[in-house]
mmCIF file of C-alpha atoms and ligand atoms in Angstrom:
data_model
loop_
_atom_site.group_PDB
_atom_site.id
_atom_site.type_symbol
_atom_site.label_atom_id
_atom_site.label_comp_id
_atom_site.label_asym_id
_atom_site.label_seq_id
_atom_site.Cartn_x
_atom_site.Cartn_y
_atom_site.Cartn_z
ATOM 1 C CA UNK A 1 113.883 73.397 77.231
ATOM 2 C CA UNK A 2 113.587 75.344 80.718
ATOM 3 C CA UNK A 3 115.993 77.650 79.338
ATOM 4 C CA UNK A 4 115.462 81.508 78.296
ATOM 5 C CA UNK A 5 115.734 82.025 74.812
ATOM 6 C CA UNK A 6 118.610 84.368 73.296
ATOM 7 C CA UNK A 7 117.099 87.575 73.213
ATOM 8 C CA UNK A 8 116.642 87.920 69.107
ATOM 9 C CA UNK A 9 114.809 91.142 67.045
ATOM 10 C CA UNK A 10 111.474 91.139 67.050
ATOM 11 C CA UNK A 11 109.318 93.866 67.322
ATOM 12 C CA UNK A 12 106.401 92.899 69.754
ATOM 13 C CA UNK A 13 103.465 95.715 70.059
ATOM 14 C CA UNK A 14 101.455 95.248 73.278
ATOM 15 C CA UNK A 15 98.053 96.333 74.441
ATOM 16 C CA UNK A 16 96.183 95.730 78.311
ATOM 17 C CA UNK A 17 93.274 96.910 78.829
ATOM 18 C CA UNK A 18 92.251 94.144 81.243
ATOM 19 C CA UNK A 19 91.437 96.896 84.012
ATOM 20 C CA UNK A 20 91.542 100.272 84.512
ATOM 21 C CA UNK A 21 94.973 101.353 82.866
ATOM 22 C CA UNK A 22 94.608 101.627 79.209
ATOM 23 C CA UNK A 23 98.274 100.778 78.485
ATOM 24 C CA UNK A 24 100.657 99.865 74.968
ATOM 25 C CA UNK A 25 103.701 99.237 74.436
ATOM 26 C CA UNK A 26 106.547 97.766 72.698
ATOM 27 C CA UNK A 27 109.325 95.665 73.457
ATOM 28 C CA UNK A 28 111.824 94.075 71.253
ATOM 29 C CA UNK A 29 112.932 90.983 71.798
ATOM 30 C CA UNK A 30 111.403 90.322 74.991
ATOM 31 C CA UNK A 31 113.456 92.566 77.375
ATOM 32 C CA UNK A 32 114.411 95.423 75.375
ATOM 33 C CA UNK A 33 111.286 98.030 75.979
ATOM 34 C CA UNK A 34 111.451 100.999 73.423
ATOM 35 C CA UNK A 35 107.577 102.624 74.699
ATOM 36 C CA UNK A 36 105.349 101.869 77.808
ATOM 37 C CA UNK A 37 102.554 104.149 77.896
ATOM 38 C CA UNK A 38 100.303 103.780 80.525
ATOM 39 C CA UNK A 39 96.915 106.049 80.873
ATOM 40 C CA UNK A 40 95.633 105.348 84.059
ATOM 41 C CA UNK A 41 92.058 106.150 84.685
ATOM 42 C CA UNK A 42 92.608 106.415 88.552
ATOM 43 C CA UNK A 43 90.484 109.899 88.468
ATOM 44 C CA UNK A 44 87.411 108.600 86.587
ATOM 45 C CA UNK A 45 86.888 106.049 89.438
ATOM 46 C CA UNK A 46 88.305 107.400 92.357
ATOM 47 C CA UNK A 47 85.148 109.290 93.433
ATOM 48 C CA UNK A 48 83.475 105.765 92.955
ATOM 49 C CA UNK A 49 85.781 103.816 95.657
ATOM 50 C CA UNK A 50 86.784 101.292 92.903
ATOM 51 C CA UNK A 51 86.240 100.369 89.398
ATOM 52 C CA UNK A 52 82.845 100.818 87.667
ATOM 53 C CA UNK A 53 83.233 98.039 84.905
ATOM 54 C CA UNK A 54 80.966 100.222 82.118
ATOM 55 C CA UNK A 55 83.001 103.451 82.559
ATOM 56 C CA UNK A 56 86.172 101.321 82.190
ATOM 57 C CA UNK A 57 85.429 100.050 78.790
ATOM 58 C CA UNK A 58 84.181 103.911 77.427
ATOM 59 C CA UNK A 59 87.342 105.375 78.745
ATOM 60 C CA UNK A 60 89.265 102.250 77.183
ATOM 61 C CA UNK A 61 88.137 103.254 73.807
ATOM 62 C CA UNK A 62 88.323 107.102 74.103
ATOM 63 C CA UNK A 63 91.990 106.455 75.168
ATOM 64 C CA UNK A 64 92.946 103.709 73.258
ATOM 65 C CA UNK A 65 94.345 105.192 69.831
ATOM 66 C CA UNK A 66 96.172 108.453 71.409
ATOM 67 C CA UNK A 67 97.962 105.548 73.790
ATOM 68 C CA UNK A 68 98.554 103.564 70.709
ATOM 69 C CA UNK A 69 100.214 106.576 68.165
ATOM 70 C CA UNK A 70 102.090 108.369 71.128
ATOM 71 C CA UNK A 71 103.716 104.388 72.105
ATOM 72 C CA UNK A 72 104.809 103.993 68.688
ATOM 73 C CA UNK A 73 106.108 108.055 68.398
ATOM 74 C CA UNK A 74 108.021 106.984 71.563
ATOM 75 C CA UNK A 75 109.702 103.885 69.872
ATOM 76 C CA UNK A 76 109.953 105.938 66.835
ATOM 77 C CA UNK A 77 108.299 103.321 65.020
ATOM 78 C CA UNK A 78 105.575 102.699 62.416
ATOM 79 C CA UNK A 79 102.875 100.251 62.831
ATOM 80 C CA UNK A 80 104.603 98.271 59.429
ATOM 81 C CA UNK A 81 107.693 97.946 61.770
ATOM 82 C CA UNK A 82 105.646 95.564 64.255
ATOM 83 C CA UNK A 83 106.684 91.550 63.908
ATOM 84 C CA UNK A 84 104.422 90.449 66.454
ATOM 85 C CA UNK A 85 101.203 91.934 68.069
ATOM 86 C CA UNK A 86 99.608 90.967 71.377
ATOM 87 C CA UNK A 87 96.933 92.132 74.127
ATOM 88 C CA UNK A 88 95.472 90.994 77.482
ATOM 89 C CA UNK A 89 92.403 87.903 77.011
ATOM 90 C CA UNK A 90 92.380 87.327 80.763
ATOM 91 C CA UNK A 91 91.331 88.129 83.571
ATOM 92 C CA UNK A 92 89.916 91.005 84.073
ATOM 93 C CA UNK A 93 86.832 93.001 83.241
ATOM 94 C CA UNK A 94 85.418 91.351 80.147
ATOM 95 C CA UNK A 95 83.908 94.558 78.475
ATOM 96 C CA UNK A 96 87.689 96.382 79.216
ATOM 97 C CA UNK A 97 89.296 92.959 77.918
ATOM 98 C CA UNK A 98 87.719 93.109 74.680
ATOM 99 C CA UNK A 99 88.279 96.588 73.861
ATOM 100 C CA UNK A 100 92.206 95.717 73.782
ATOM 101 C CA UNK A 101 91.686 92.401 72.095
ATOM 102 C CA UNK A 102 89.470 93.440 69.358
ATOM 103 C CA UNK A 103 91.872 96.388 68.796
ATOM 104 C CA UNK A 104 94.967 93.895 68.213
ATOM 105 C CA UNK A 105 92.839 91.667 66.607
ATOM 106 C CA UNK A 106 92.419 94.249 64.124
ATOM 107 C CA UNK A 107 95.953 95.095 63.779
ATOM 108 C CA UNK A 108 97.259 91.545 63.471
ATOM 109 C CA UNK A 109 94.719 91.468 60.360
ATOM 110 C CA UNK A 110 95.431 94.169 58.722
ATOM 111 C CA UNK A 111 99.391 94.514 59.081
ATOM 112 C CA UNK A 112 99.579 90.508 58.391
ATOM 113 C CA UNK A 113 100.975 89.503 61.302
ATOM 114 C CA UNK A 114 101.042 86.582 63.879
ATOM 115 C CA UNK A 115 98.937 87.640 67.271
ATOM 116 C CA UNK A 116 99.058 86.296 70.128
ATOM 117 C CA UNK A 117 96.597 86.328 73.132
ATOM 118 C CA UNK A 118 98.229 86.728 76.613
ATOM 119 C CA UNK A 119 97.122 85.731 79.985
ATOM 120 C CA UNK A 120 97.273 88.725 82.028
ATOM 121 C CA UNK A 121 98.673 86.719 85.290
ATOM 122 C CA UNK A 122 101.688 85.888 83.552
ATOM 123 C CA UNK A 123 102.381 89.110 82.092
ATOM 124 C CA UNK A 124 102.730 90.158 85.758
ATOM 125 C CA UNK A 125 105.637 87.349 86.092
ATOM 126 C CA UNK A 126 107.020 88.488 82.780
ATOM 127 C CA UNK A 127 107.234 91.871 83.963
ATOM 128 C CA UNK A 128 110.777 89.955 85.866
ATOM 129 C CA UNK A 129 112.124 89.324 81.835
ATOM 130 C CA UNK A 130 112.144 93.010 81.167
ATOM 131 C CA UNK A 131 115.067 95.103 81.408
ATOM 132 C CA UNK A 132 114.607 97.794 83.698
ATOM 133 C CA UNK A 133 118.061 98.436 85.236
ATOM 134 C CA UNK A 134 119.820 98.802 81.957
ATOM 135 C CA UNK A 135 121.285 96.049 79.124
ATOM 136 C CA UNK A 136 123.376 94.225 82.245
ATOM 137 C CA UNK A 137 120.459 92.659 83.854
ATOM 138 C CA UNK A 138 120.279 89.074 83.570
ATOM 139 C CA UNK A 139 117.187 87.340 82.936
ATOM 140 C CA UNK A 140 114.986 85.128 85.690
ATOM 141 C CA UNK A 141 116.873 81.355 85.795
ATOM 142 C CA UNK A 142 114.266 78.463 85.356
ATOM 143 C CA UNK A 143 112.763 76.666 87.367
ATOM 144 C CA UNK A 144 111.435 79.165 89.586
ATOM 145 C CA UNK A 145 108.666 79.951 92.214
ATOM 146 C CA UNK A 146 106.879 83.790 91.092
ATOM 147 C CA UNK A 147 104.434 85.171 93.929
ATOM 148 C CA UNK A 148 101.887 87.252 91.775
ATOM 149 C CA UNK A 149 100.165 89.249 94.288
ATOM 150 C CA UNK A 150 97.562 92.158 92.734
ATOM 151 C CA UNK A 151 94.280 93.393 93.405
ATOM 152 C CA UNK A 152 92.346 90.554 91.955
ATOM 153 C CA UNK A 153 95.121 87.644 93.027
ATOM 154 C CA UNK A 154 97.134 86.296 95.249
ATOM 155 C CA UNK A 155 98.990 83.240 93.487
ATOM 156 C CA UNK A 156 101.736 80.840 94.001
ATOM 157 C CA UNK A 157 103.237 79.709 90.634
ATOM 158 C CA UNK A 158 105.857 77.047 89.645
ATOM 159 C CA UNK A 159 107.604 77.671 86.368
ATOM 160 C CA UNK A 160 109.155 74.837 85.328
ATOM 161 C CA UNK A 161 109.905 76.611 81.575
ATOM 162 C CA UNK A 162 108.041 78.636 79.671
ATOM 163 C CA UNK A 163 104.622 77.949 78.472
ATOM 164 C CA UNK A 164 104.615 75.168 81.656
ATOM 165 C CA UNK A 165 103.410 77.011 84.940
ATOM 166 C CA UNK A 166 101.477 74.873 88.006
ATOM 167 C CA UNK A 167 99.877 77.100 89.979
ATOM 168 C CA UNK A 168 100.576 75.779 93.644
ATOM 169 C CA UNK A 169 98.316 78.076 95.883
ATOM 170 C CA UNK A 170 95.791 80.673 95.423
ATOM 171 C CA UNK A 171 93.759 83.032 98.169
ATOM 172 C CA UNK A 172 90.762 81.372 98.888
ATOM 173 C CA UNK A 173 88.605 84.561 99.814
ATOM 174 C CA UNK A 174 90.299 88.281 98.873
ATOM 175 C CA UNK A 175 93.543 88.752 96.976
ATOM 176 C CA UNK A 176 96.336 90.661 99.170
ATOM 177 C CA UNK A 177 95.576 93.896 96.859
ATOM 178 C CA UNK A 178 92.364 93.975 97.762
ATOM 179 C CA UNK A 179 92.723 93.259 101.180
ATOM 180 C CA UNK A 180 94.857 96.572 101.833
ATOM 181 C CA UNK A 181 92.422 98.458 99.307
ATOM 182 C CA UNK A 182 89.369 97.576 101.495
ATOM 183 C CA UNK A 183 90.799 98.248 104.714
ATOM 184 C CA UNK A 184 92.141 101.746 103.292
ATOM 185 C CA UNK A 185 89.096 102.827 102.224
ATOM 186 C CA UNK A 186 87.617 102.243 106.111
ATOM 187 C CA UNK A 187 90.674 104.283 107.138
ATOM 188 C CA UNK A 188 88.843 106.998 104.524
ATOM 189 C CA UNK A 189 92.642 106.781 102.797
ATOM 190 C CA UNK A 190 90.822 106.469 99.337
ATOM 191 C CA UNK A 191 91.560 103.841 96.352
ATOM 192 C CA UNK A 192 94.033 102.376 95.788
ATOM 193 C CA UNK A 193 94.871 101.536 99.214
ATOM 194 C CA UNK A 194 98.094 99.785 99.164
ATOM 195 C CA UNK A 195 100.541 102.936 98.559
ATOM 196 C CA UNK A 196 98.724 105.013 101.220
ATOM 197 C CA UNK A 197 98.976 101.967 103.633
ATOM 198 C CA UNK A 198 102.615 101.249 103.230
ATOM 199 C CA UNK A 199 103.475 104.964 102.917
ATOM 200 C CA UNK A 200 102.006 105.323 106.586
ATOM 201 C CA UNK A 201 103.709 102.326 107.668
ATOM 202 C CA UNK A 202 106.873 103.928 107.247
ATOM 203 C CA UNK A 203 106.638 105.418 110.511
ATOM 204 C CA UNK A 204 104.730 103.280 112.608
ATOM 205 C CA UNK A 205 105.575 100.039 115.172
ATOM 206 C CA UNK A 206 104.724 96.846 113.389
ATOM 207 C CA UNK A 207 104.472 95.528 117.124
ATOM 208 C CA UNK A 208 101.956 97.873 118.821
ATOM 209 C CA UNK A 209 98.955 95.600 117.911
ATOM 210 C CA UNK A 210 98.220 92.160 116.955
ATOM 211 C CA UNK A 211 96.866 91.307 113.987
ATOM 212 C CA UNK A 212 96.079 87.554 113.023
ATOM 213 C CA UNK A 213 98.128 85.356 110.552
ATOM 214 C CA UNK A 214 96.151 82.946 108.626
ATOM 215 C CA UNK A 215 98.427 80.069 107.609
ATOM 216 C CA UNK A 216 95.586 77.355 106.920
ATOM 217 C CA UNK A 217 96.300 73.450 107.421
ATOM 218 C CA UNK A 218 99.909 72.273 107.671
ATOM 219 C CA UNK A 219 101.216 72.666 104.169
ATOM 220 C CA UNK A 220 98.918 74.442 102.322
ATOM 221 C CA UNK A 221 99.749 77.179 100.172
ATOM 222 C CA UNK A 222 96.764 78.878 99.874
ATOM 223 C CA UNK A 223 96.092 82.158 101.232
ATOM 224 C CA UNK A 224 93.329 84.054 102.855
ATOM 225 C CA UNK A 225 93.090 87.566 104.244
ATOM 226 C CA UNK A 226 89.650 87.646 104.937
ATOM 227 C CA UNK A 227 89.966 86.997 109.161
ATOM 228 C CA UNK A 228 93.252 89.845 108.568
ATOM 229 C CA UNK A 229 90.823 92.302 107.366
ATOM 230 C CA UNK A 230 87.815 91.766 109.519
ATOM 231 C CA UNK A 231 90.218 92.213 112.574
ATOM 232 C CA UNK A 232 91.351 95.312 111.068
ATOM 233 C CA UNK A 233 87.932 96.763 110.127
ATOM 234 C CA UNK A 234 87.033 95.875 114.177
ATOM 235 C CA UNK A 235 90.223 97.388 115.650
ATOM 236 C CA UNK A 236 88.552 100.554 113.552
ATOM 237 C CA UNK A 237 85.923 100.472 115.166
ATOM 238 C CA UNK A 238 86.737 100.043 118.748
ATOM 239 C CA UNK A 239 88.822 103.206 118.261
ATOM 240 C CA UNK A 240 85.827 105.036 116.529
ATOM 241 C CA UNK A 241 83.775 104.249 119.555
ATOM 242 C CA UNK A 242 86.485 105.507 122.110
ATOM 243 C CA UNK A 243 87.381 101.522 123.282
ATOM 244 C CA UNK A 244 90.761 101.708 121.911
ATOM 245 C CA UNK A 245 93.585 104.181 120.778
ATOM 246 C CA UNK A 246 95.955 103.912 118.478
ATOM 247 C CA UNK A 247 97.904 105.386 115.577
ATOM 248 C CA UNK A 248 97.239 104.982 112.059
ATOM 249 C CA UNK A 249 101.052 104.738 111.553
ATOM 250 C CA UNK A 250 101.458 101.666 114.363
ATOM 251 C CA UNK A 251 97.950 100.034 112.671
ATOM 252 C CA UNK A 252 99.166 100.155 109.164
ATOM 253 C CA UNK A 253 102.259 99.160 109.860
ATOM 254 C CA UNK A 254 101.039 96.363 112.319
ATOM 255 C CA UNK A 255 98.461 95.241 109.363
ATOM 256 C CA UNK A 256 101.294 95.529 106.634
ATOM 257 C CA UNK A 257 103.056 93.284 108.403
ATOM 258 C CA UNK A 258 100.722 90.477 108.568
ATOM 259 C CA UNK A 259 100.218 90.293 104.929
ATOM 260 C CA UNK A 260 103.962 90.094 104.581
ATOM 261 C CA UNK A 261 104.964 87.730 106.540
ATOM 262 C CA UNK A 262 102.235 85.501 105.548
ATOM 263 C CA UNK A 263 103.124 86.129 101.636
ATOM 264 C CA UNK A 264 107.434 85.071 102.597
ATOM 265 C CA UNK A 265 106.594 82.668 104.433
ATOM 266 C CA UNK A 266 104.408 80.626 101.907
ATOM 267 C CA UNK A 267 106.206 81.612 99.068
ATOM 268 C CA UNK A 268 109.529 79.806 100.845
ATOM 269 C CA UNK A 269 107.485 77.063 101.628
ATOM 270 C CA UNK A 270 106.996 77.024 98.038
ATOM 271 C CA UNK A 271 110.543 77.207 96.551
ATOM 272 C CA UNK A 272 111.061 74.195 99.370
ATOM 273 C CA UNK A 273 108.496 72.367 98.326
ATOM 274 C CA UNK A 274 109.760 72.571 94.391
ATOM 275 C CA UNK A 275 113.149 72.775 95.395
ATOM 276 C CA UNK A 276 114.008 75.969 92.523
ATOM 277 C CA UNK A 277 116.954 78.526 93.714
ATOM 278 C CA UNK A 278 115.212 81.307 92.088
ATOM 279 C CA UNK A 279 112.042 83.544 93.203
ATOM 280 C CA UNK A 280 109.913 86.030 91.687
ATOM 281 C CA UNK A 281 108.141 88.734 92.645
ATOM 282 C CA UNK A 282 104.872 90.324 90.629
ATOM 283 C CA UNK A 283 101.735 92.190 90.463
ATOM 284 C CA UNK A 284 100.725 95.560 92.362
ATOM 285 C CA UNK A 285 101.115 94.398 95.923
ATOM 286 C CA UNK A 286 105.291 93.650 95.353
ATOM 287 C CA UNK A 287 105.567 97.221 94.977
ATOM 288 C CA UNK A 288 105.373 97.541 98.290
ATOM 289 C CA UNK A 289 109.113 98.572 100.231
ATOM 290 C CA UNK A 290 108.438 95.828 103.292
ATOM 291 C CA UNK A 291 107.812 92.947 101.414
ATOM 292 C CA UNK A 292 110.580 93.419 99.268
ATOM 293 C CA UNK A 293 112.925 94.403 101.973
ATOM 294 C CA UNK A 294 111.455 90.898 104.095
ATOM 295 C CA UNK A 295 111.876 89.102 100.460
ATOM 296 C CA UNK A 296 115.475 90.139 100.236
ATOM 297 C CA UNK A 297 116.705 89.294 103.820
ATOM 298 C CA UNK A 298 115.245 86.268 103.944
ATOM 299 C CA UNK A 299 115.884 84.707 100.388
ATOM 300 C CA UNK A 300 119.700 85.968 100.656
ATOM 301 C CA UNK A 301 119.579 84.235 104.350
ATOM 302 C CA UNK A 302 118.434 81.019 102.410
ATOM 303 C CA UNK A 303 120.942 81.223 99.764
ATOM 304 C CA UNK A 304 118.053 82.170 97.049
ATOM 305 C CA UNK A 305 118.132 84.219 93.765
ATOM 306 C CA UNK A 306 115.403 86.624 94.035
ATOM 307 C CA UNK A 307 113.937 89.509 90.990
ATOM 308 C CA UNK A 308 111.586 91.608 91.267
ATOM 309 C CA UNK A 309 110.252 94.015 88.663
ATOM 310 C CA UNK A 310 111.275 98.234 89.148
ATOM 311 C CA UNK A 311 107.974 99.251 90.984
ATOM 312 C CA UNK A 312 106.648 101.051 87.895
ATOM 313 C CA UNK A 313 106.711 97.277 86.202
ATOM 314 C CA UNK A 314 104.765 95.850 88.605
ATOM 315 C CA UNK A 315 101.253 97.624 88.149
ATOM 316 C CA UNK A 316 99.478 97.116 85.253
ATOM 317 C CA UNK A 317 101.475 97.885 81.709
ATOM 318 C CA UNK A 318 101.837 96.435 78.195
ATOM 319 C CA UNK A 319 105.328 96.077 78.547
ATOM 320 C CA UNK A 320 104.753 92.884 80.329
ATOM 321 C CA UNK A 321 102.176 91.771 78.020
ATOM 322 C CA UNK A 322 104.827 91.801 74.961
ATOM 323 C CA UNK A 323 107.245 90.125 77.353
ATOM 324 C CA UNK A 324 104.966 87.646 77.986
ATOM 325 C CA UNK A 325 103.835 87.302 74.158
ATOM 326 C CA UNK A 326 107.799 87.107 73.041
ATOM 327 C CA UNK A 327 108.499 84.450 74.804
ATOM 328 C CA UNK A 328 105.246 82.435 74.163
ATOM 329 C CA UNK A 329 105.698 83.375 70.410
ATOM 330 C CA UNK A 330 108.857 81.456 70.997
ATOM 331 C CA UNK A 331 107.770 78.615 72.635
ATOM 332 C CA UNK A 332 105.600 77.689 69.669
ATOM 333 C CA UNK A 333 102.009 80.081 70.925
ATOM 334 C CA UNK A 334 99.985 81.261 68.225
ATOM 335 C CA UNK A 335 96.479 82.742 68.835
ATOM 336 C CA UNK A 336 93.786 82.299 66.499
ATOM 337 C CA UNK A 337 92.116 85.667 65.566
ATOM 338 C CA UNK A 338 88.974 84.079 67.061
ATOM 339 C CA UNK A 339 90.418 84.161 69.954
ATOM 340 C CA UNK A 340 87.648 85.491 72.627
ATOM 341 C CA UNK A 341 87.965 87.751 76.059
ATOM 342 C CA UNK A 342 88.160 85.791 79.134
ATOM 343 C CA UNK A 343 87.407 87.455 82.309
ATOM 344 C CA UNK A 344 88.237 84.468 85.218
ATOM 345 C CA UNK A 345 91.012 82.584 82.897
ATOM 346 C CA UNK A 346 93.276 80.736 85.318
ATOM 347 C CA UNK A 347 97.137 80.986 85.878
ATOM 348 C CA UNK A 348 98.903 77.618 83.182
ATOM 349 C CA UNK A 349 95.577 78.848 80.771
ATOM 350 C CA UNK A 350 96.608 80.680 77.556
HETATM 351 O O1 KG4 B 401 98.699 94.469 89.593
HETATM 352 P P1 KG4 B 401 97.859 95.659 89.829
HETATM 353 O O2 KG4 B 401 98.332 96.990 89.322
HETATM 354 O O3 KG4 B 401 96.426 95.494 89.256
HETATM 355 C C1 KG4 B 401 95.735 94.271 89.244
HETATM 356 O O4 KG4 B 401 95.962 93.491 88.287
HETATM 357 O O5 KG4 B 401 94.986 94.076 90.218
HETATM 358 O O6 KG4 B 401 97.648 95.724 91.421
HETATM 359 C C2 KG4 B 401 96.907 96.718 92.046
HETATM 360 C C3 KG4 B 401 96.939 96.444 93.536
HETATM 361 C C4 KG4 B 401 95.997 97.351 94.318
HETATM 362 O O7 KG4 B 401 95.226 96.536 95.192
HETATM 363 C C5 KG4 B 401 96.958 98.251 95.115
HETATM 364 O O8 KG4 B 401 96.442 98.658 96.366
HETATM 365 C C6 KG4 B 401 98.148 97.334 95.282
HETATM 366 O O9 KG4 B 401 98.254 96.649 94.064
HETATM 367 N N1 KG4 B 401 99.386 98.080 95.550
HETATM 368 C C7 KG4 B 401 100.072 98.009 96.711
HETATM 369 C C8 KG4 B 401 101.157 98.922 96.601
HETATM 370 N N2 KG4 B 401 101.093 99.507 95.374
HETATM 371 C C9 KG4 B 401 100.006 98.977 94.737
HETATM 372 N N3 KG4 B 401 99.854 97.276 97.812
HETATM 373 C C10 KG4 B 401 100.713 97.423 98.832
HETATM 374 N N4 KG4 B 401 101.762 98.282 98.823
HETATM 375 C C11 KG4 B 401 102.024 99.045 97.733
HETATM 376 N N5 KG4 B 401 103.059 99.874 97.729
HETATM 377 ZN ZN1 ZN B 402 97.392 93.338 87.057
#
């Protein structure tokens, strides 16, 4: 146990829908990704400043097949091919969830074949099993420590193999994602705010203005970016009203910075704590160019393996999801086709 499996054959058809990205894919053999299609429906919800739950779920099923048929055009497969088919249970938006369940649901039926309900928060870390960079890659070592940070969660997890996670810290008011989407939106940046944030940041001073670090009591590994984000909405607002000047380039940068050193610095605290040699990064927020450039320097200073997903991996996809169903599949998982949606299902929950 605690090992990765040998990559074998097997066919594993994904669907997400847990959100807003009405996504499929399929994967073979846990790494090996033949289709990822991903239909975002960033448009349809833009003009709303986030996600409208009801519109999610229409769109989900208006876009559902077309993903589905062009994924398996892509892999050049047909639906008889499949071995093993999967979808997002949780969490998420429950009406979005059950579009994609129901869907596989129905395909597991009717082809005859096992199914197998993932928890979305661990697709995220699975997104580190796929192959991105080509058939050299090697796969994550276990034990490790994964830092899923996304716009709905900012989690610490320890893996001792698979199917066995501990979640060690969570944020105990807004997720990191959320944190940079809130604060973009009072910039008037738009939704999502994270890529407009660190794209600004490029060029600006990380040191031209304080913002707080919220490290809790002595060992915890919790986070929480509420206190971050009020400072930043009042820093706004003193420059509105003529008390203060200042770039958007130095604030983003100065505000990217603060959620980045907090997110190292726990996550280190974490691989001490559990005493693993390898990290992963996941979810939206590791897209981000500083906190993988802060991961890198300071795992390599600690003598650390460290993966993290290509960027386009790391926001929502399927491809994960059939990672993630592979290697439960494998690890003995088997979901009943009763299976129900379950929007707040927690990280070591199938
Ligand atoms: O994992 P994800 O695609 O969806 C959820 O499951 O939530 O994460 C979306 C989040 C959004 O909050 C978005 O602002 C953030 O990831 N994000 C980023 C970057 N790219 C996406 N945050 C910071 N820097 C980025 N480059
Ligand atoms: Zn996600």
């Amino acid at each position: 146990m605690g090992q990765t499996p040998r990559s074998e054959s097997c066919l594993v058809l994904a669907i997400e829908t847990s959100c807003d990205e009405t996504a499929v894919a399929v994967v073979d053999g846990g790494r090996r990704i033949l289709s990822s299609v991903v239909a975002s429906q960033l448009d349809l919800h833009r003009q709303f400043g986030g996600v409208v739950p009801e519109l999610a779920s229409r769109k989900h099923v208006e876009l559902l097949l077309p993903v589905l048929d062009q994924a398996l055009r892509e892999a050049d497969l047909r639906l008889a091919d499949i071995d093993l088919v999967a979808a997002t249970r949780g969490p998420g938006l429950v009406g979005a969830l059950l579009v994609g369940l129901t869907a596989a649901k129905a395909l597991a039926l009717a082809l005859d074949r096992p199914f197998v309900g993932v928890n979305h928060l661990e697709g995220h870390l699975y997104a580190n099993f796929l192959q991105s960079a080509g058939e050299k890659e090697d796969a994550p070592i276990l034990p490790l420590v994964c830092l899923i940070a996304s716009g709905g969660h900012t989690e610490l997890v320890y893996m001792r193999a698979h199917g066995d996670l501990e979640l060690l810290g969570q944020t105990r008011d807004d997720a990191a994602g959320e944190a940079f989407d809130k604060v973009a939106r009072e910039l008037g940046l738009g939704y999502p705010g994270g890529p407009a944030i660190s794209r600004l940041a490029r060029q600006g001073d990380p040191e031209a203005l304080a913002f707080p670090r919220a490290y809790l009591e002595a060992g915890s590994l919790d986070f929480s970016f509420s206190g971050l984000k009020t400072h930043a909405v009042r820093l706004l607002t003193a420059r509105r009203q003529g008390r203060l000047t200042f770039t958007d380039a130095d604030f983003c940068a100065g505000f990217q910075e603060a959620i980045v050193t907090v997110l190292v610095d726990k996550t280190l605290a974490a691989v001490q704590k559990t005493g693993v040699q390898q990290v992963l990064l996941a979810g939206g927020v590791v897209a981000n160019w500083r906190l993988r450039q802060e991961f890198q320097r300071r795992t390599q200073q600690a003598g650390l393996r460290l993966h993290a997903p290509a960027p386009w991996l790391c926001t929502d996809n399927a491809a994960m999801i059939a990672a993630a169903a592979y290697y439960a599949y494998h690890s003995g998982q088997r979901s009943s086709l009763a299976l129900d949606a379950d929007p707040s299902l927690v990280v070591g929950v199938r």
